[in-house]
Tab-separated table of C-alpha atoms in Angstrom:
chain	number	residue	atom	x	y	z
A	1	MET	CA	0.000	0.000	0.000
A	2	LYS	CA	2.813	2.410	0.916
A	3	LYS	CA	4.556	1.742	-2.419
A	4	GLN	CA	1.276	2.329	-4.316
A	5	LEU	CA	0.774	5.660	-2.555
A	6	PHE	CA	4.378	6.607	-3.299
A	7	SER	CA	3.891	5.781	-7.002
A	8	LEU	CA	0.766	7.933	-7.170
A	9	ALA	CA	2.529	10.803	-5.383
A	10	LEU	CA	5.500	10.501	-7.724
A	11	ALA	CA	3.262	10.608	-10.793
A	12	ALA	CA	1.517	13.711	-9.430
A	13	THR	CA	4.864	15.360	-8.712
A	14	LEU	CA	6.074	14.740	-12.259
A	15	ALA	CA	2.829	16.094	-13.702
A	16	ILE	CA	3.018	19.267	-11.595
A	17	SER	CA	6.688	19.768	-12.477
A	18	ALA	CA	6.035	19.317	-16.199
A	19	THR	CA	3.157	21.812	-16.090
A	20	SER	CA	5.133	24.493	-14.243
A	21	PHE	CA	8.176	24.050	-16.513
A	22	ALA	CA	6.027	24.621	-19.599
A	23	SER	CA	4.708	28.020	-18.469
A	24	PRO	CA	6.767	31.056	-19.521
A	25	LEU	CA	8.934	33.085	-17.153
A	26	HIS	CA	8.303	36.826	-17.068
A	27	ILE	CA	11.601	38.538	-16.305
A	28	ALA	CA	11.902	42.309	-16.012
A	29	LYS	CA	15.676	42.440	-15.684
A	30	GLN	CA	18.625	40.095	-15.597
A	31	GLY	CA	22.385	40.391	-15.538
A	32	MET	CA	25.621	39.503	-13.775
A	33	PHE	CA	28.034	41.215	-11.416
A	34	SER	CA	31.009	40.471	-9.205
A	35	ALA	CA	30.916	41.211	-5.473
A	36	GLY	CA	33.616	41.535	-2.852
A	37	GLY	CA	37.122	40.276	-3.426
A	38	ILE	CA	40.548	41.875	-3.180
A	39	THR	CA	43.117	43.340	-5.563
A	40	ILE	CA	46.738	42.220	-5.367
A	41	THR	CA	49.517	44.403	-6.799
A	42	SER	CA	53.060	43.152	-7.374
A	43	PRO	CA	55.984	45.422	-6.418
A	44	GLY	CA	57.544	47.564	-9.099
A	45	THR	CA	56.265	49.550	-12.062
A	46	PHE	CA	54.539	48.072	-15.070
A	47	ASP	CA	56.296	48.821	-18.352
A	48	PRO	CA	53.876	48.778	-21.308
A	49	TYR	CA	56.866	48.360	-23.655
A	50	ASN	CA	57.795	45.146	-21.858
A	51	GLN	CA	54.356	43.727	-21.254
A	52	TRP	CA	55.464	40.095	-21.502
A	53	GLU	CA	58.069	40.174	-18.732
A	54	ALA	CA	57.548	37.109	-16.563
A	55	THR	CA	57.320	38.445	-13.003
A	56	GLY	CA	54.145	40.558	-13.308
A	57	LYS	CA	56.006	43.589	-11.936
A	58	GLY	CA	53.616	46.414	-11.071
A	59	GLN	CA	50.606	44.462	-12.310
A	60	THR	CA	47.339	43.640	-10.549
A	61	ALA	CA	45.134	40.609	-9.997
A	62	HIS	CA	41.460	41.031	-9.058
A	63	VAL	CA	40.660	37.876	-7.080
A	64	ASP	CA	38.558	36.170	-4.387
A	65	HIS	CA	35.269	37.754	-5.465
A	66	ALA	CA	31.858	36.161	-5.936
A	67	ASN	CA	30.222	36.052	-9.355
A	68	VAL	CA	26.463	36.599	-9.277
A	69	LEU	CA	23.844	35.885	-11.942
A	70	TYR	CA	20.508	37.555	-11.202
A	71	GLN	CA	16.959	37.613	-12.525
A	72	ILE	CA	14.214	39.954	-11.379
A	73	PRO	CA	10.620	38.982	-12.233
A	74	GLN	CA	8.053	41.444	-13.534
A	75	LYS	CA	6.165	41.125	-10.265
A	76	ALA	CA	8.902	41.101	-7.606
A	77	ASP	CA	6.656	41.351	-4.569
A	78	LYS	CA	8.533	39.021	-2.224
A	79	ALA	CA	11.949	39.013	-0.574
A	80	PRO	CA	14.882	38.485	-2.935
A	81	ILE	CA	16.748	35.202	-2.530
A	82	ILE	CA	20.494	34.607	-2.715
A	83	PHE	CA	21.507	31.009	-3.495
A	84	LEU	CA	24.941	29.735	-2.381
A	85	HIS	CA	26.093	26.255	-3.455
A	86	GLY	CA	28.065	23.645	-1.507
A	87	TYR	CA	31.383	21.816	-1.907
A	88	GLY	CA	32.338	20.804	-5.439
A	89	GLN	CA	29.347	22.661	-6.846
A	90	SER	CA	28.426	25.910	-8.578
A	91	ARG	CA	25.215	27.899	-8.978
A	92	MET	CA	24.163	25.425	-11.680
A	93	GLY	CA	22.751	23.109	-9.009
A	94	TRP	CA	20.008	25.582	-8.102
A	95	MET	CA	19.113	26.291	-11.725
A	96	THR	CA	18.274	22.872	-13.114
A	97	THR	CA	18.152	19.173	-12.277
A	98	PRO	CA	20.159	16.213	-13.623
A	99	ASP	CA	17.106	15.107	-15.615
A	100	GLY	CA	16.497	18.571	-17.052
A	101	ARG	CA	13.562	19.729	-14.961
A	102	GLU	CA	13.087	23.152	-13.447
A	103	GLY	CA	15.370	24.136	-10.572
A	104	TRP	CA	14.598	26.118	-7.458
A	105	SER	CA	15.795	29.421	-8.891
A	106	ASP	CA	13.021	29.365	-11.503
A	107	MET	CA	10.437	28.067	-9.038
A	108	PHE	CA	11.014	30.889	-6.577
A	109	LEU	CA	11.312	33.395	-9.430
A	110	ARG	CA	7.849	32.412	-10.605
A	111	ASN	CA	6.583	33.058	-7.091
A	112	GLY	CA	7.706	36.684	-7.001
A	113	HIS	CA	11.251	36.415	-5.644
A	114	SER	CA	14.179	38.054	-7.401
A	115	VAL	CA	16.932	35.440	-7.490
A	116	PHE	CA	20.680	35.966	-7.170
A	117	LEU	CA	22.782	32.894	-7.927
A	118	VAL	CA	26.318	32.910	-6.548
A	119	ASP	CA	29.452	31.220	-7.758
A	120	GLU	CA	31.515	31.626	-4.618
A	121	PRO	CA	35.127	32.859	-4.744
A	122	ARG	CA	37.496	30.359	-6.378
A	123	ARG	CA	34.639	28.386	-7.910
A	124	GLY	CA	32.955	28.327	-11.314
A	125	GLU	CA	32.900	31.736	-12.965
A	126	ALA	CA	34.629	33.251	-9.931
A	127	GLY	CA	37.745	31.115	-10.287
A	128	ALA	CA	40.352	33.896	-9.887
A	129	THR	CA	42.223	33.151	-6.662
A	130	SER	CA	44.888	34.644	-4.398
A	131	VAL	CA	46.148	31.211	-3.369
A	132	SER	CA	47.176	28.289	-5.515
A	133	GLY	CA	45.202	25.066	-5.181
A	134	ASP	CA	45.463	21.591	-6.691
A	135	ILE	CA	42.963	20.480	-9.308
A	136	SER	CA	42.621	16.813	-8.423
A	137	THR	CA	42.307	14.154	-11.093
A	138	LYS	CA	41.367	11.436	-8.614
A	139	THR	CA	38.309	9.293	-9.363
A	140	LEU	CA	36.153	10.134	-6.358
A	141	GLU	CA	32.572	10.405	-7.621
A	142	GLN	CA	31.249	7.321	-5.827
A	143	ARG	CA	32.654	8.700	-2.566
A	144	TRP	CA	30.330	11.670	-2.893
A	145	TYR	CA	27.432	9.609	-4.221
A	146	THR	CA	27.590	7.655	-0.940
A	147	GLN	CA	28.101	10.735	1.245
A	148	PHE	CA	25.095	12.400	-0.365
A	149	ARG	CA	22.877	9.449	0.724
A	150	ILE	CA	21.651	8.675	-2.770
A	151	GLY	CA	22.068	4.929	-2.356
A	152	LYS	CA	24.698	2.256	-2.919
A	153	TRP	CA	26.891	2.126	-5.998
A	154	GLU	CA	26.972	-1.545	-7.018
A	155	ASN	CA	28.490	-3.270	-10.058
A	156	GLY	CA	29.225	0.060	-11.687
A	157	LYS	CA	25.627	1.285	-11.405
A	158	SER	CA	23.635	3.699	-9.302
A	159	VAL	CA	21.249	1.848	-6.973
A	160	PRO	CA	19.217	4.503	-5.101
A	161	ASN	CA	17.626	3.936	-1.728
A	162	GLU	CA	14.134	2.465	-1.644
A	163	GLY	CA	11.544	5.133	-2.395
A	164	SER	CA	14.240	7.551	-3.580
A	165	GLN	CA	13.316	10.778	-5.352
A	166	PHE	CA	16.654	10.769	-7.197
A	167	ALA	CA	16.268	10.806	-10.984
A	168	ASN	CA	18.127	7.591	-11.752
A	169	SER	CA	18.315	7.272	-15.519
A	170	ASP	CA	21.775	6.683	-16.980
A	171	GLU	CA	21.693	10.131	-18.564
A	172	ALA	CA	20.624	11.846	-15.325
A	173	VAL	CA	23.373	10.109	-13.324
A	174	ASP	CA	25.900	11.232	-15.926
A	175	GLN	CA	24.609	14.805	-15.732
A	176	PHE	CA	24.660	14.714	-11.919
A	177	PHE	CA	28.340	13.814	-11.797
A	178	ARG	CA	29.193	16.415	-14.447
A	179	GLN	CA	27.879	19.183	-12.195
A	180	MET	CA	30.914	18.740	-9.961
A	181	THR	CA	33.486	21.513	-10.368
A	182	PRO	CA	36.865	22.071	-8.666
A	183	ASP	CA	37.859	24.839	-6.286
A	184	THR	CA	40.890	26.686	-7.646
A	185	GLY	CA	42.148	27.557	-4.156
A	186	MET	CA	41.847	24.212	-2.355
A	187	LYS	CA	44.532	21.579	-2.001
A	188	SER	CA	42.325	19.033	-0.190
A	189	ASP	CA	39.990	16.676	-2.052
A	190	MET	CA	37.804	16.669	1.080
A	191	GLY	CA	37.191	20.411	1.211
A	192	ILE	CA	38.838	20.744	4.607
A	193	ASP	CA	40.806	23.867	3.621
A	194	PHE	CA	37.623	25.762	2.737
A	195	ASP	CA	38.118	29.457	3.542
A	196	GLY	CA	34.748	30.279	5.054
A	197	GLU	CA	35.700	33.780	6.131
A	198	MET	CA	36.834	34.735	2.633
A	199	VAL	CA	33.624	33.383	1.092
A	200	ALA	CA	31.522	35.072	3.793
A	201	LYS	CA	33.009	38.485	3.012
A	202	ALA	CA	32.147	38.098	-0.675
A	203	LEU	CA	28.678	36.820	0.226
A	204	ALA	CA	28.155	39.810	2.549
A	205	ALA	CA	29.098	42.123	-0.320
A	206	THR	CA	26.497	40.279	-2.414
A	207	VAL	CA	23.871	40.725	0.312
A	208	ASP	CA	24.537	44.458	0.489
A	209	LYS	CA	24.458	44.784	-3.306
A	210	VAL	CA	21.118	42.960	-3.465
A	211	TYR	CA	19.719	45.215	-0.759
A	212	SER	CA	20.820	48.327	-2.662
A	213	MET	CA	19.391	46.975	-5.944
A	214	THR	CA	16.010	45.852	-4.611
A	215	GLY	CA	15.423	47.873	-1.451
A	216	LYS	CA	14.680	44.605	0.349
A	217	LYS	CA	16.811	42.478	2.637
A	218	PRO	CA	17.461	39.112	0.955
A	219	ILE	CA	16.911	35.612	2.265
A	220	VAL	CA	20.113	33.580	1.971
A	221	PHE	CA	19.800	29.944	0.885
A	222	THR	CA	22.872	27.801	1.522
A	223	HIS	CA	23.694	24.182	0.831
A	224	SER	CA	26.089	21.821	2.592
A	225	GLN	CA	29.559	23.382	2.922
A	226	GLY	CA	28.063	26.728	1.941
A	227	GLY	CA	26.211	26.717	5.247
A	228	ARG	CA	29.448	27.605	7.020
A	229	ALA	CA	29.854	30.783	4.962
A	230	GLY	CA	26.192	31.619	5.511
A	231	TRP	CA	26.614	31.765	9.274
A	232	LEU	CA	29.820	33.805	9.053
A	233	THR	CA	28.237	36.337	6.690
A	234	ALA	CA	26.159	37.788	9.534
A	235	LYS	CA	29.406	39.214	10.957
A	236	TYR	CA	29.921	41.367	7.855
A	237	THR	CA	26.452	42.693	7.004
A	238	LYS	CA	23.241	43.787	8.730
A	239	ASN	CA	21.058	43.117	5.708
A	240	ILE	CA	20.158	39.396	5.937
A	241	ALA	CA	16.401	38.834	6.206
A	242	ALA	CA	16.644	35.100	6.974
A	243	ILE	CA	18.789	32.028	6.329
A	244	VAL	CA	17.558	28.743	4.844
A	245	ALA	CA	20.257	26.107	5.310
A	246	ILE	CA	19.829	22.934	3.255
A	247	GLU	CA	21.672	20.159	5.120
A	248	PRO	CA	24.529	22.421	6.257
A	249	GLY	CA	27.897	21.001	7.220
A	250	ASN	CA	27.587	22.584	10.644
A	251	ALA	CA	25.524	24.812	12.908
A	252	PRO	CA	27.081	27.755	14.748
A	253	ALA	CA	28.306	27.112	18.278
A	254	THR	CA	26.438	29.236	20.815
A	255	ASP	CA	29.659	30.933	21.946
A	256	SER	CA	30.799	31.804	18.416
A	257	ALA	CA	30.973	35.297	16.932
A	258	GLU	CA	28.669	34.289	14.093
A	259	TYR	CA	26.013	33.003	16.513
A	260	LYS	CA	26.144	36.274	18.435
A	261	SER	CA	25.850	38.314	15.238
A	262	MET	CA	22.841	36.283	14.095
A	263	ALA	CA	21.178	36.504	17.509
A	264	GLU	CA	21.762	40.247	17.808
A	265	GLN	CA	20.133	40.784	14.417
A	266	GLN	CA	17.387	38.247	15.194
A	267	ILE	CA	17.909	36.528	11.849
A	268	PRO	CA	15.342	33.723	11.410
A	269	VAL	CA	16.942	30.388	10.515
A	270	ALA	CA	15.385	27.322	8.882
A	271	PHE	CA	17.197	24.011	8.441
A	272	CYS	CA	16.056	21.365	5.987
A	273	PHE	CA	17.122	17.700	6.157
A	274	GLY	CA	16.102	14.853	3.890
A	275	ASP	CA	15.504	11.134	4.232
A	276	TYR	CA	17.795	8.149	4.936
A	277	ILE	CA	19.209	9.703	8.097
A	278	HIS	CA	17.137	8.090	10.852
A	279	ASN	CA	16.629	5.029	8.648
A	280	GLY	CA	19.988	4.967	6.845
A	281	ASP	CA	22.263	1.945	6.627
A	282	PRO	CA	24.108	1.932	9.975
A	283	LYS	CA	27.152	0.363	8.302
A	284	LEU	CA	27.678	3.463	6.133
A	285	ALA	CA	29.766	6.270	7.635
A	286	ALA	CA	27.480	8.800	5.936
A	287	THR	CA	24.511	7.683	8.044
A	288	LYS	CA	26.157	8.527	11.355
A	289	PHE	CA	27.652	11.710	9.897
A	290	TRP	CA	24.239	13.102	8.927
A	291	GLN	CA	22.623	11.931	12.136
A	292	ASN	CA	25.206	13.999	14.012
A	293	LYS	CA	24.640	17.031	11.776
A	294	LEU	CA	20.873	16.839	12.227
A	295	GLN	CA	21.246	16.617	16.011
A	296	GLU	CA	23.664	19.555	15.965
A	297	CYS	CA	21.183	21.696	14.065
A	298	GLU	CA	18.308	20.656	16.326
A	299	ALA	CA	20.371	21.705	19.348
A	300	PHE	CA	21.134	25.049	17.695
A	301	ALA	CA	17.441	25.657	16.980
A	302	ALA	CA	16.471	24.876	20.582
A	303	ASN	CA	19.141	27.207	21.976
A	304	TYR	CA	18.368	29.941	19.460
A	305	ASN	CA	14.648	29.837	20.215
A	306	ASN	CA	15.262	29.825	23.970
A	307	ALA	CA	17.417	32.931	23.510
A	308	GLY	CA	14.571	34.745	21.760
A	309	GLY	CA	15.477	33.891	18.163
A	310	LYS	CA	13.397	32.088	15.591
A	311	SER	CA	14.600	28.781	14.172
A	312	VAL	CA	12.997	25.631	12.822
A	313	VAL	CA	14.330	22.283	11.627
A	314	PHE	CA	12.405	20.663	8.791
A	315	ASP	CA	13.084	16.955	9.131
A	316	LEU	CA	11.290	16.125	5.891
A	317	PRO	CA	10.211	12.532	6.667
A	318	LYS	CA	8.591	13.840	9.850
A	319	GLU	CA	6.820	16.419	7.667
A	320	GLY	CA	5.460	13.595	5.474
A	321	ILE	CA	7.960	14.204	2.650
A	322	TYR	CA	10.001	11.103	1.807
A	323	GLY	CA	12.789	9.895	-0.417
A	324	ASN	CA	15.109	12.904	-0.422
A	325	ASP	CA	18.889	12.877	-0.434
A	326	HIS	CA	21.428	15.663	0.109
A	327	PHE	CA	20.399	17.293	-3.196
A	328	MET	CA	16.702	17.635	-2.361
A	329	PHE	CA	16.409	20.772	-4.515
A	330	GLN	CA	17.164	18.581	-7.544
A	331	ASN	CA	15.031	15.588	-6.585
A	332	LEU	CA	11.807	14.639	-8.364
A	333	ASN	CA	9.729	16.321	-5.647
A	334	ASN	CA	11.812	19.510	-5.487
A	335	ASP	CA	8.669	21.575	-6.090
A	336	VAL	CA	6.977	20.068	-3.014
A	337	ILE	CA	9.924	21.038	-0.808
A	338	ALA	CA	10.115	24.513	-2.351
A	339	LYS	CA	6.466	25.098	-1.430
A	340	HIS	CA	7.157	23.845	2.105
A	341	ILE	CA	9.940	26.397	2.538
A	342	GLU	CA	7.885	29.139	0.880
A	343	LYS	CA	5.197	28.625	3.497
A	344	TRP	CA	7.783	29.188	6.260
A	345	MET	CA	9.097	32.325	4.561
A	346	ARG	CA	5.578	33.752	4.392
A	347	SER	CA	5.232	33.187	8.137
A	348	LEU	CA	8.104	35.598	8.809
A	349	LYS	CA	6.010	38.637	7.931
């Protein structure tokens, strides 16, 4: 019976998604800009008659900025949204899905939100960096497939968890892996040398730019590793309306500077966690990892609320939404989750 209900729900989800994707977008303005970053200048004086000298004497490098693609709908009557990706990703993940359906950026755009999609410093179209990293050629995709709780990779094939909302055609799996992109400033293939402060400063500059462009404080959506930068950003701007953290890699400690900045500004915070955490395979390291992260975020929310803040943890299976992995905004029911979060955002008024 449960599987029959799931099949009916899945068919309805696909029908809704196909209908919404077919309707036209009405965009009043779109464009791109860079935000934040630094400029490095080498000692000496640049000689235009010796432009090819090897040392870069007297020359500059504009680096460590964010690159932002934005779209403003004709009826922009809701808070603007800034989307920040996670480790090994770019803004592409918010814009589409591995099977070619509509991404969250379009969904929220249709609903009256201006959207600002960030490639963080040293990633994607913001690859210029002040530090030299290593672009790994290791074959590590199945590591991340497992960490993202999609399922088990067996006999060279993707085998999603039972009831999964992952689009599991061969083409979609290929497209999913091809979304991965390197960080030009990292040397670790685990992301452990992520410079959260540097990213946060560029994200804060983006927040302030969005506020000046729209006259409204933006809601910041983060994913995974990007959650760390999201918390830190509150130290560098007073213009964050709220934070929506999709399975962040951490929650701020109550004695941290970022926690204090968020609490002082009374920034509302929503966390969103998918399936296969409570009921994940206990033999997989990823199961315990995400159980710990969920508990950490639940503890943050309790402390934050007790201190007078506003925070909620959406544990999707407990909300009656099943089958989601770490990339819930790309899953087959991404529209259902988007509506769930939209409802919370409306409650902030």
